[in-house]
Coordinates of C-alpha atoms in Angstrom, one line a residue:
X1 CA 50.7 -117.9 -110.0
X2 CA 47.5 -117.8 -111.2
X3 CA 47.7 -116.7 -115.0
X4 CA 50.2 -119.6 -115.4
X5 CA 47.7 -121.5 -113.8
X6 CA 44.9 -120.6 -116.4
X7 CA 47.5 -120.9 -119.0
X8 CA 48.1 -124.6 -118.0
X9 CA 47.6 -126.8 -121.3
X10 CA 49.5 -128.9 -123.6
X11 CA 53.4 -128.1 -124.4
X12 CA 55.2 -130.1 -127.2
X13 CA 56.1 -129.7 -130.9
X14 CA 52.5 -130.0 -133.1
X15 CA 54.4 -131.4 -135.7
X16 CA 55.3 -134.7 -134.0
X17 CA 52.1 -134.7 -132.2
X18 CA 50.2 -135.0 -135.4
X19 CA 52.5 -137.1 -136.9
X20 CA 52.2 -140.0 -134.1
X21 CA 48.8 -139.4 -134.0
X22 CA 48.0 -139.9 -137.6
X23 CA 50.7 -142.6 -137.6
X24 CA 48.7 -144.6 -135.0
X25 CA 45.5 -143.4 -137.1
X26 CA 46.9 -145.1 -139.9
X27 CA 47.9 -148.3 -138.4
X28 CA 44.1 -148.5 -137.1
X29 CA 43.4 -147.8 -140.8
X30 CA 45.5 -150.8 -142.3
X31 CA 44.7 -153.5 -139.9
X32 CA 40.9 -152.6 -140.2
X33 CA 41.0 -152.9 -143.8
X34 CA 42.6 -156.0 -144.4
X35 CA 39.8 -158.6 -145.8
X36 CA 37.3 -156.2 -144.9
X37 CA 34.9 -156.8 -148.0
X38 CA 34.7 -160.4 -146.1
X39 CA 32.0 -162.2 -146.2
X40 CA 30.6 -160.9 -149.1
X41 CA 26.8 -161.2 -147.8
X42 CA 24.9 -159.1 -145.6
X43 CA 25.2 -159.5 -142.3
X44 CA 23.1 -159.1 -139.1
X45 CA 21.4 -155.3 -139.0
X46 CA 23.5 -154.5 -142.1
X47 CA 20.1 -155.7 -143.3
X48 CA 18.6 -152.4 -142.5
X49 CA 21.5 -149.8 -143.2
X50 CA 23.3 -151.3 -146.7
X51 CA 19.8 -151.2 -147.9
X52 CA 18.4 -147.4 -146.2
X53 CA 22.1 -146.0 -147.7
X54 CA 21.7 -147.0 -150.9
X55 CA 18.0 -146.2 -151.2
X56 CA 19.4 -142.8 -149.8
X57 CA 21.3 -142.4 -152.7
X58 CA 18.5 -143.1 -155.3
X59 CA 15.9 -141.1 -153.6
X60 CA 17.0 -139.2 -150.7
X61 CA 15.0 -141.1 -148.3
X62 CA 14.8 -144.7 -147.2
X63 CA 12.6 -147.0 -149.0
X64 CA 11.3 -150.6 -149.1
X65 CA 12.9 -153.5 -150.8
X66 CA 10.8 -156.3 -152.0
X67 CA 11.1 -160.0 -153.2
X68 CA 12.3 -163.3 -151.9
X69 CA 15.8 -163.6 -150.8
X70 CA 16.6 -160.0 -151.3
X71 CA 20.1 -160.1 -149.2
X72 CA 21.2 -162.8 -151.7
X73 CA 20.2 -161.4 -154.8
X74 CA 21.5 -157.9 -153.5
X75 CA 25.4 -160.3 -153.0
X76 CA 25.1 -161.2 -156.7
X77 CA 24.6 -157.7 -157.9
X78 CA 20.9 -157.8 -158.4
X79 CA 19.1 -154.1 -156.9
X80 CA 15.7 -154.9 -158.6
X81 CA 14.4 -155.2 -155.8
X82 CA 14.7 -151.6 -154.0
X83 CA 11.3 -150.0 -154.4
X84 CA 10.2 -146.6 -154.1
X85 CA 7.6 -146.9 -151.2
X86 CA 8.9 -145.5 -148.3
X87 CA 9.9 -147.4 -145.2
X88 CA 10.0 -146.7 -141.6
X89 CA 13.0 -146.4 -139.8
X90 CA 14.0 -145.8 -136.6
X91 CA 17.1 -143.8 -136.4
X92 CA 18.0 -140.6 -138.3
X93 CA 20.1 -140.4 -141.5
X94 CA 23.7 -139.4 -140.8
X95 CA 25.1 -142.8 -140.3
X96 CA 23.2 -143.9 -143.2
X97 CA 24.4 -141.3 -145.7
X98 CA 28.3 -142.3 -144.7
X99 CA 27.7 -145.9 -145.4
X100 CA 25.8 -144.4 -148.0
X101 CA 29.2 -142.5 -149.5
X102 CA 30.9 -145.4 -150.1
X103 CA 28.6 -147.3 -151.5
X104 CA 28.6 -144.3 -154.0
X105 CA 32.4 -144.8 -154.4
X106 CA 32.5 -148.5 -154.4
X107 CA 29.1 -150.0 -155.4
X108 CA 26.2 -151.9 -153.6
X109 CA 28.6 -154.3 -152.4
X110 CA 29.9 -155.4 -149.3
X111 CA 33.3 -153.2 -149.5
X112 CA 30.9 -150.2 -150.1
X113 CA 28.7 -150.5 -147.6
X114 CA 31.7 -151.3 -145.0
X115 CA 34.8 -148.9 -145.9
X116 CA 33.3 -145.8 -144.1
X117 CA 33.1 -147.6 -140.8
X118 CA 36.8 -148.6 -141.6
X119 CA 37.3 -144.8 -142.0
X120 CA 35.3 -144.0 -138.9
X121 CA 36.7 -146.9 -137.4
X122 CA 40.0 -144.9 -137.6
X123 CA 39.3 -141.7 -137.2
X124 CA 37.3 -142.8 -133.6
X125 CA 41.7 -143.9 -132.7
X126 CA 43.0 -140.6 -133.7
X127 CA 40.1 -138.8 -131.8
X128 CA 40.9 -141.0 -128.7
X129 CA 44.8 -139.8 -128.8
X130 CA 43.6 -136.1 -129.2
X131 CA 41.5 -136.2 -126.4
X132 CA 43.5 -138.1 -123.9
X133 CA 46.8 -135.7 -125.0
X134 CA 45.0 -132.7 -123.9
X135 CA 43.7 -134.3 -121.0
X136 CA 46.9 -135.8 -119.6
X137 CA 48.9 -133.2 -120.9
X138 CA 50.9 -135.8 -122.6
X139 CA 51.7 -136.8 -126.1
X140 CA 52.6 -140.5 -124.4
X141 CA 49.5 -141.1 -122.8
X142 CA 47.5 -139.8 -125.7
X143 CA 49.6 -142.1 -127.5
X144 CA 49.0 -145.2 -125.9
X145 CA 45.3 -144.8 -125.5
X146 CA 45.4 -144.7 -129.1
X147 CA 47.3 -148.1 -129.3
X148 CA 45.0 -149.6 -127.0
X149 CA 41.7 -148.9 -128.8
X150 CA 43.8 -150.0 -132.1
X151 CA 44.2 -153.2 -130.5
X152 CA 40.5 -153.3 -128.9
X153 CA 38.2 -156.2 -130.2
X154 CA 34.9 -154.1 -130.1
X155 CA 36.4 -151.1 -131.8
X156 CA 37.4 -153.7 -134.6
X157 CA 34.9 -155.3 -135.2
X158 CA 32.2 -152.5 -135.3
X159 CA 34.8 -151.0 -137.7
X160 CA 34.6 -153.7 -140.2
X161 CA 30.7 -153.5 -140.5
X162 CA 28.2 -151.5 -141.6
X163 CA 26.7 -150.5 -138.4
X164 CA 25.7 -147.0 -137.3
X165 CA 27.3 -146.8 -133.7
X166 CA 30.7 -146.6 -135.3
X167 CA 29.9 -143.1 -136.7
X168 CA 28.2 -141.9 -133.3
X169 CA 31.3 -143.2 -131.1
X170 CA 33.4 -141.3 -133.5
X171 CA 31.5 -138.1 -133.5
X172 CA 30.8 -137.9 -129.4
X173 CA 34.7 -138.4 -128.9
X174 CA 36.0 -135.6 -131.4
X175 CA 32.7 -133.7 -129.7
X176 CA 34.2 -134.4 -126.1
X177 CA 38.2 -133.7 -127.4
X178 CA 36.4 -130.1 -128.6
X179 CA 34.9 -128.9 -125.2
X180 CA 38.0 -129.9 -123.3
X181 CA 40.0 -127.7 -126.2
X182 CA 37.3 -124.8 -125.6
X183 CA 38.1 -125.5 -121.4
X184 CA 41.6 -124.5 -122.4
X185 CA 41.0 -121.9 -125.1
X186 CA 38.5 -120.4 -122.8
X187 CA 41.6 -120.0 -119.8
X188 CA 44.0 -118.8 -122.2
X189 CA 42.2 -115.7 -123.3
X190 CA 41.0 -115.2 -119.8
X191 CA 44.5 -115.0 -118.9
X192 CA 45.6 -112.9 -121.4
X193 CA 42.4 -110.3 -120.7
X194 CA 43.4 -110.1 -117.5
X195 CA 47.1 -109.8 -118.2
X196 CA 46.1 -106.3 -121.0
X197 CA 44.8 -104.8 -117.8
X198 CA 47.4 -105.0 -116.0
X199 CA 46.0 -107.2 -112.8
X200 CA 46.8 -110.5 -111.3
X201 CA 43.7 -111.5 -111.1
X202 CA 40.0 -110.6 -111.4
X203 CA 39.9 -109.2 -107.9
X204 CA 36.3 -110.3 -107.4
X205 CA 34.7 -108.7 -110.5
X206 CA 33.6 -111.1 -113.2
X207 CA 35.7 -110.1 -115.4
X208 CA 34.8 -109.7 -119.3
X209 CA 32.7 -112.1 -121.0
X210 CA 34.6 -113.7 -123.7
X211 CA 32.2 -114.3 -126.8
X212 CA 34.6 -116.2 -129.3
X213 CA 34.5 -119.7 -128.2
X214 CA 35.1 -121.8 -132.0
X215 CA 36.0 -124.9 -129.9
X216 CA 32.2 -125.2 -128.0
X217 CA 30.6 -124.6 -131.8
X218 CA 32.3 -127.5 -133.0
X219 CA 31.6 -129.2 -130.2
X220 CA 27.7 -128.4 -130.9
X221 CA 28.5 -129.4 -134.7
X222 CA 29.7 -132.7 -133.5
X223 CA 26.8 -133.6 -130.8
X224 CA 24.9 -132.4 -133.9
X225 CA 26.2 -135.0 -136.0
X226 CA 26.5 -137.9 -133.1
X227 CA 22.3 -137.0 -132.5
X228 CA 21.5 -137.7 -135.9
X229 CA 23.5 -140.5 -136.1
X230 CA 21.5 -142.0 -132.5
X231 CA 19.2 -140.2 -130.5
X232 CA 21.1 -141.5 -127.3
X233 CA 23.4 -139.2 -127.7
X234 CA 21.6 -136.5 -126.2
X235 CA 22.6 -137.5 -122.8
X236 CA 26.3 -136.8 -123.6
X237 CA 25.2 -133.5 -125.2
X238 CA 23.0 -132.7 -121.6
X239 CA 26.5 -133.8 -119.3
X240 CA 28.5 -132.3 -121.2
X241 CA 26.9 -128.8 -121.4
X242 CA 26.3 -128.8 -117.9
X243 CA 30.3 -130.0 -117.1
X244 CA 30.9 -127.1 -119.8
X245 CA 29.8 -124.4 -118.3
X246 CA 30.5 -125.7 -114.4
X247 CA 34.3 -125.5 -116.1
X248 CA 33.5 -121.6 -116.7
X249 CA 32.5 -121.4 -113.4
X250 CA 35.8 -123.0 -112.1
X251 CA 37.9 -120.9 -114.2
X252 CA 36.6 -117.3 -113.0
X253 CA 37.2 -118.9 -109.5
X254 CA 40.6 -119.5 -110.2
X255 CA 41.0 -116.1 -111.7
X256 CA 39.8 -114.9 -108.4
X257 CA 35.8 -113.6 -109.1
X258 CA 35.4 -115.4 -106.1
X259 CA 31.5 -115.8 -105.5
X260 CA 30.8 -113.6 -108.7
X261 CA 32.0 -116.5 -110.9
X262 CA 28.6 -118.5 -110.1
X263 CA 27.0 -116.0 -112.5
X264 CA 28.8 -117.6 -115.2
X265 CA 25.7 -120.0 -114.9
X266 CA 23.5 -117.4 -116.6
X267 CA 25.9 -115.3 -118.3
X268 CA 27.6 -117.8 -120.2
X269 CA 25.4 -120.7 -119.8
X270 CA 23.2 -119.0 -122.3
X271 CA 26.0 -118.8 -125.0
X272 CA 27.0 -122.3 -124.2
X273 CA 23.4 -123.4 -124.2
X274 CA 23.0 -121.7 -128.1
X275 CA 26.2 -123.5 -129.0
X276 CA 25.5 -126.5 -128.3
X277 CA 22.3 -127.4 -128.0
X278 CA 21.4 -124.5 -130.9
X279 CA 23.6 -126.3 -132.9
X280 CA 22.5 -129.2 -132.3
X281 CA 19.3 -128.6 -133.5
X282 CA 20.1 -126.7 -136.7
X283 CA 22.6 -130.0 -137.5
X284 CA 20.0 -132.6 -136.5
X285 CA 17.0 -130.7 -138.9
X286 CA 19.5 -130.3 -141.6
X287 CA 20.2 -134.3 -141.4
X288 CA 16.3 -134.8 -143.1
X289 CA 17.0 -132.4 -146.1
X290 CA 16.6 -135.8 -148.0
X291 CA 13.9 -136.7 -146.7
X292 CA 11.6 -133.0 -146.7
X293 CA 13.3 -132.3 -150.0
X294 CA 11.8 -134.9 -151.5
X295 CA 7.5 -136.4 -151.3
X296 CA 7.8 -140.4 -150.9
X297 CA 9.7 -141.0 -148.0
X298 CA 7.6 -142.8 -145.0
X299 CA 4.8 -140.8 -143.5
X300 CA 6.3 -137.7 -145.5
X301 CA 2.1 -136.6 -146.6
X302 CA 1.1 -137.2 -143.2
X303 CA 0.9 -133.0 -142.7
X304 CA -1.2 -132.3 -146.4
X305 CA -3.2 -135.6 -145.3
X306 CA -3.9 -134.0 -142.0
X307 CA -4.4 -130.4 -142.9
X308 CA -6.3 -129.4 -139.8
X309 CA -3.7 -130.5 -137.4
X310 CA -2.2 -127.9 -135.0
X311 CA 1.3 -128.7 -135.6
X312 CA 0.2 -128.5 -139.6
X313 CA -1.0 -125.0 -138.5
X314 CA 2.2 -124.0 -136.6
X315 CA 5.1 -125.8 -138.7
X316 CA 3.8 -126.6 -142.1
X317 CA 2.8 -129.5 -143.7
X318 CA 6.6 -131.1 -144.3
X319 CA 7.7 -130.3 -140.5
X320 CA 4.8 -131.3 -139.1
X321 CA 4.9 -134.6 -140.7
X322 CA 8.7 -135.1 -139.5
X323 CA 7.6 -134.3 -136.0
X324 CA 4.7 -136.8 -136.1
X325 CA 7.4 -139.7 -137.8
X326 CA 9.7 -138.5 -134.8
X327 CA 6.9 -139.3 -132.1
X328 CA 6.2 -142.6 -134.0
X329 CA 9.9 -143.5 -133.8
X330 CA 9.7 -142.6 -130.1
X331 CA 6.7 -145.0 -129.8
X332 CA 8.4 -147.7 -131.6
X333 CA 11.4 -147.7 -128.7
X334 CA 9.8 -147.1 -126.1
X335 CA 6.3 -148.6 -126.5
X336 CA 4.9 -152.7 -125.7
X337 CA 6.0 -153.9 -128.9
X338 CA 9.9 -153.5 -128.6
X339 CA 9.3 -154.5 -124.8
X340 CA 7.9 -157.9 -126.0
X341 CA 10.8 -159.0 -128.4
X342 CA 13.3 -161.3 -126.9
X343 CA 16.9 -162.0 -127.7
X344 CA 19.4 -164.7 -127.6
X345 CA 21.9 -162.3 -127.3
X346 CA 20.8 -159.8 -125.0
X347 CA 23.2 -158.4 -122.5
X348 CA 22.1 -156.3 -119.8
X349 CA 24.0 -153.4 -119.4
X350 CA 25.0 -154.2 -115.8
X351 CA 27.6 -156.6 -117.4
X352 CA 28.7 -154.3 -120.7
X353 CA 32.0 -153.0 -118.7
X354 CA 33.0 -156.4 -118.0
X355 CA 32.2 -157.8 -121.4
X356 CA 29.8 -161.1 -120.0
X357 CA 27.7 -161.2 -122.9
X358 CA 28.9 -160.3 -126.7
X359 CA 27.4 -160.8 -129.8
X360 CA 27.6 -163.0 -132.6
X361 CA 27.1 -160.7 -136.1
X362 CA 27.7 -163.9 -137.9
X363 CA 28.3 -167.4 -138.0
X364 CA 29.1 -170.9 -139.8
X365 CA 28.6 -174.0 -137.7
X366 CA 29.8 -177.3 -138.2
X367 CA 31.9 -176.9 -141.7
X368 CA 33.3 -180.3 -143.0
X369 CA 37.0 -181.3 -143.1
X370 CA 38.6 -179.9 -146.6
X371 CA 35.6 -177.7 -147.1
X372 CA 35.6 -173.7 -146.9
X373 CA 39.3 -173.8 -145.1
X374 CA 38.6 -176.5 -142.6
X375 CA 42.2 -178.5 -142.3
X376 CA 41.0 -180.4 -139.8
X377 CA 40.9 -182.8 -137.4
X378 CA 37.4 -181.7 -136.7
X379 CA 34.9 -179.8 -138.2
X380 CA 35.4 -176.1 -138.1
X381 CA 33.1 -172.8 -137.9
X382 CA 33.4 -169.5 -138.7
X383 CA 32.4 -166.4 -136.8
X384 CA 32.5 -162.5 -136.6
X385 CA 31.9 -162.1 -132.4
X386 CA 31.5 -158.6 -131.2
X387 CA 33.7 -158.8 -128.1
X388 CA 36.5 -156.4 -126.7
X389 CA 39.9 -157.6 -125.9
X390 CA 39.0 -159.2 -122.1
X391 CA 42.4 -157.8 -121.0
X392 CA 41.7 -154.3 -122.0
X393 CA 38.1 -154.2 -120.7
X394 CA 38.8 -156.0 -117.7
X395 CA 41.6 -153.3 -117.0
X396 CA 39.8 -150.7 -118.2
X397 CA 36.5 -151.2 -115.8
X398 CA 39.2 -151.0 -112.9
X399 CA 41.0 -147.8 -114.1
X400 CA 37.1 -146.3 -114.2
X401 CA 37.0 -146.9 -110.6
X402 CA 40.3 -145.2 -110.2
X403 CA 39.1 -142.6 -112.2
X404 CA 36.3 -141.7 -110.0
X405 CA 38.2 -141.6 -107.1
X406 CA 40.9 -139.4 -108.4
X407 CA 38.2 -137.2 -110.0
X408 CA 36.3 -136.8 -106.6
X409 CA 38.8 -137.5 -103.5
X410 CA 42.0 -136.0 -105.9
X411 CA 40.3 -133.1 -107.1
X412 CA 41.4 -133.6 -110.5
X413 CA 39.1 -132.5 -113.1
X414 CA 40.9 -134.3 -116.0
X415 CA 39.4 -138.2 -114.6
X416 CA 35.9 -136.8 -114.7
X417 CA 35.9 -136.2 -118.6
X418 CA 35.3 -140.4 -118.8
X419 CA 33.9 -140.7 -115.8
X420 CA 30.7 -138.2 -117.1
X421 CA 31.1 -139.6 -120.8
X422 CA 30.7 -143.7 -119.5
X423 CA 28.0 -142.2 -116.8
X424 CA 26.3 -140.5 -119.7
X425 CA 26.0 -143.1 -122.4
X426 CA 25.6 -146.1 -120.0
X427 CA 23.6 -145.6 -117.1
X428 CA 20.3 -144.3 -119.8
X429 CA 20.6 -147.8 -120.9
X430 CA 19.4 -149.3 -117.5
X431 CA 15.8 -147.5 -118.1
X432 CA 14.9 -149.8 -121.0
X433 CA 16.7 -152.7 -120.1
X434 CA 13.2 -154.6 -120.6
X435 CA 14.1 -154.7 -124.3
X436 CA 16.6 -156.5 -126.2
X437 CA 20.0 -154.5 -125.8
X438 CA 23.0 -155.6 -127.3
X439 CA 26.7 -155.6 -126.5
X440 CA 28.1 -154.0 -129.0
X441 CA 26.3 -150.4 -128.2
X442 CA 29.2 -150.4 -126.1
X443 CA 31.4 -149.3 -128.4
X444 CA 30.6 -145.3 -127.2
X445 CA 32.3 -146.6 -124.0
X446 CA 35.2 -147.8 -124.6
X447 CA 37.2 -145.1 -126.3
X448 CA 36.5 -142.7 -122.9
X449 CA 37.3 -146.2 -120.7
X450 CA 40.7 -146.7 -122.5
X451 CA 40.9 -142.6 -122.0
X452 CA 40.9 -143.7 -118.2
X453 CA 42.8 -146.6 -118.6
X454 CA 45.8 -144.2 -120.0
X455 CA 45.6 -142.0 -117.1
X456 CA 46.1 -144.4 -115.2
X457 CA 48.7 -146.0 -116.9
X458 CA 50.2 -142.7 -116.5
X459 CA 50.4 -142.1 -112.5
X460 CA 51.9 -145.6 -112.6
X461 CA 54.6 -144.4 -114.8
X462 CA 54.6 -140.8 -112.7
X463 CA 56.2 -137.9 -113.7
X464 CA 59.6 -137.6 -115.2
X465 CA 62.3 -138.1 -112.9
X466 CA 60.2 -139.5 -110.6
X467 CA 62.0 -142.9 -108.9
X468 CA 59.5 -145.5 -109.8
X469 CA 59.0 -144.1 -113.5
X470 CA 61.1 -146.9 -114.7
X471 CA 59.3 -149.9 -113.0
X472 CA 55.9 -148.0 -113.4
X473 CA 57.3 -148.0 -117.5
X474 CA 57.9 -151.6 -117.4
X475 CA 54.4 -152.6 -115.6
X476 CA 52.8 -150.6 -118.4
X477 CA 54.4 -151.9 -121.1
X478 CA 54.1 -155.4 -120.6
X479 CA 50.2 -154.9 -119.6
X480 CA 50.1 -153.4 -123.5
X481 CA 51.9 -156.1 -125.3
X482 CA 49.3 -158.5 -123.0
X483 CA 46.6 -156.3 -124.6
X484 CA 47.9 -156.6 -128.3
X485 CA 48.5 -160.4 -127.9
X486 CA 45.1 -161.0 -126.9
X487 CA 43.7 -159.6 -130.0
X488 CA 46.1 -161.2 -132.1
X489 CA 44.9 -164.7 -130.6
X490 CA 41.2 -163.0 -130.7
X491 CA 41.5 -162.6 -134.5
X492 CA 40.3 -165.6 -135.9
X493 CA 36.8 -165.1 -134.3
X494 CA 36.5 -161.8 -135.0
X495 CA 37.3 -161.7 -139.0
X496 CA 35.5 -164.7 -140.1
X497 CA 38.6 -167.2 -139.7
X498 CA 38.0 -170.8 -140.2
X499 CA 38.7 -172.6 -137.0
X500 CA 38.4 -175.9 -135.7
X501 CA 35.2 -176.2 -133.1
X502 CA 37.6 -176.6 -130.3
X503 CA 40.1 -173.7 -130.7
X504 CA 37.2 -171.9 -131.4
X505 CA 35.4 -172.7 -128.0
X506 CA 39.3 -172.6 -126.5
X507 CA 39.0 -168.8 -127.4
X508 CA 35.1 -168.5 -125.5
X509 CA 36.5 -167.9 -122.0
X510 CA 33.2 -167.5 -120.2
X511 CA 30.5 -169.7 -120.9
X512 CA 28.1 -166.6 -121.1
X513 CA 30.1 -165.7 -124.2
X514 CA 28.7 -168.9 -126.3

């Protein structure tokens, strides 16, 4: 029938539903935490983002620090050396006000500038279960995508550390999990308009255009918060809308507009466009209060300095100046300079599904027996690797494939969600791969990946009462405790532990890991 058709959606008790879903959240939380002020020194880019957060805090924009050994002295409590000259910086504020909140709460140390990734960190697991729920329509699948990406290496890692991709991961999945909630709120009232007059069906009218839509605004409040976070994101934000609306387009089919329901394009792809990309842009402009509140932040005079300027004329002085620091940041990614910098750990993004080139954030070579934790028999080292659990992302790259095949030869909308998310925030990367890119910007994948891997985990299992459901179970299950096993013998090299050199190359399966 086709209002229980449009009506099709999720069906079990909220109150459990939240309750394993925070429960899993909260596991995410503990095992994130634990030792997460260690080491106490800045590490790799948290160079750039410690130090832009807390001079967020003083000034409202990012300025310079100065002096010898500035990391060092900043680890033994010393901040004289945060100036007030502005700096220039390549990415917008919103990641760097969170760090920058608990660096508020906890100091300028390195539990500060790390516990909101921890909190992000966890919030990007209970995100995951919401969205794959809805998808799969099933509190078990949503479940166990959540345990997965708990027990993920990447997701981790880049929770313990005060990076900025953590934040935008977290934002694009909550902003993904709210347009497939607006797909279903969207079907529901369509329904139940059609149902208060009486009909079946649309009978090839349109039908009435349905203004409320909360879920697509926070959607456009998320990809809002994910842009200013990184710029990248605005290729989820450009699938996504498109997908949004082409899901409009399929439900007034379904309701039985019949060729009328390609008119959704313009008569609700205009809404859609002003709730999401209007959003967007309100969010994003609101992220540099800081900076056009205040007068010293980098290039902030560059409109009263250039008073004859046509975008002076057009925008004023304070939003011409952020539009000529955007086209500078634009030029500083794309332009020769950032082509000419090389990397020892550069991956290519042709191998980032498969994981054939992670990252070292830190590392101690060569530590002497009886020194720093070494027992011996050989000297040890000490790392922090950003790598994802092999087993997962190996399993996960296959269940994409799956995913695209069930999406286009199945006809089932549901595998697409990943498929347009991992097309959306991976393939862009291939454009610049002249430049140094990095592993760990991965971690937008892997939550949508897992999201696949789920799915699939779930027509293995099939549907109760099915025959095979309790083989498919069994298959399932023991490929999970494989997944949480391998982090647990992952550990060590991801949390700083002291090994010795040879467990620690024991645990580098691929030479292109080293």
């Amino acid at each position: 029938m086709t209002l229980d058709r449009l009506r099709d959606g999720v069906r079990d008790n909220p109150w459990i539903s939240w309750g394993v879903t925070l429960g899993i959240g909260l596991l995410a939380f503990l095992i994130r935490i634990v030792n997460v002020g260690n080491p106490r020194t800045i590490i790799f880019d948290e160079t750039y983002y410690a130090k832009d957060a807390w001079s967020l805090l003083q000034f409202g924009y990012e300025a310079e620090w100065s002096g010898a050994n500035v990391n060092e002295q900043i680890a033994q409590g010393n901040l004289s050396g945060l100036t007030t000259n502005g700096s220039f910086i390549v990415h917008p504020p919103v990641g760097k006000w969170l760090i920058a909140l608990g660096e508020a709460g906890f100091g300028m140390n390195s539990f500060g500038w790390r516990i909101a990734a921890v909190v992000f960190g966890s919030l990007l697991v209970v995100a995951t279960i919401r969205l794959t729920r809805r998808l799969s329509r099933s509190l078990l699948i949503g479940a166990l995508a959540g345990i997965l990406l708990t027990f993920d290496g990447l997701a981790f890692t880049m929770s313990r550390i005060a990076l900025l991709d953590i934040f935008q991961a977290t934002f694009l999945v909550a902003a993904v999990a709210a347009l497939v909630a607006d797909r279903d709120h969207h079907r529901h009232k369509l329904a139940d308009a059609i149902e208060a007059r009486g009909w079946t069906d649309l009978r090839g009218e349109f039908g009435p255009l349905l203004w409320w839509r909360p879920w697509r605004w926070v959607a456009g409040l998320l990809f809002g918060l994910a842009v200013a976070t990184k710029w990248n994101s605005l290729f989820a934000l450009a699938a996504f809308g498109i997908l949004s609306v082409m899901w409009d387009i399929g439900a007034r089919r379904l309701a039985g507009a019949g060729f009328v329901s390609w008119t959704a394009i313009l008569r609700e792809g205009l809404t859609a466009f002003i709730a999401l990309v209007g959003t967007t842009f309100v969010v994003y402009l609101v992220s540099w209060s800081g900076w056009l509140a205040t007068s010293g932040g980098w290039g902030r005079q560059w409109g009263a300095q250039n008073p004859d300027h046509p975008w002076v004329a057009a925008f004023g002085t304070g939003l011409a100046s952020l539009l000529h620091y955007h086209q500078e940041i634009f030029n500083f990614h794309t332009g020769d300079y950032m082509r000419q910098q090389t990397h020892p750990y550069n991956a290519h993004p042709a191998g980032w599904l498969l994981m054939l080139r992670p990252i070292s954030f830190d590392a101690t070579n060569a530590i002497p027996v009886g020194t720093d934790g070494c027992a011996g028999p050989e000297t040890c080292v000490r790392v922090i690797v950003g790598m994802g659990t092999p087993i997962l992302w190996w399993l996960a790259a296959i269940a994409l494939v799956i995913a695209v095949i069930w999406w286009i030869a199945g006809r089932d909308w549901r595998f697409g969600v990943p498929v347009v998310a991992v097309a959306s925030l991976w393939l862009p990367w291939f454009a610049s791969a002249d430049r140094p890119e990095f592993f760990f910007y991965a971690i937008t994948l892997i939550p949508f990946t897992v999201t696949g891997l789920a799915m699939a985990f779930g027509l293995l299992i099939g549907p109760p009462g099915s025959p095979g459901r309790r083989r498919g179970a069994i298959i399932v299950g023991t490929l999970t405790g494989l997944v949480i096993a391998n982090f647990a013998y992952l550990y060590p090299v991801l949390t700083d532990g002291s090994l010795p050199y040879s467990q620690w190359l024991a645990r580098m399966w691929l030479r292109s890991w080293i």
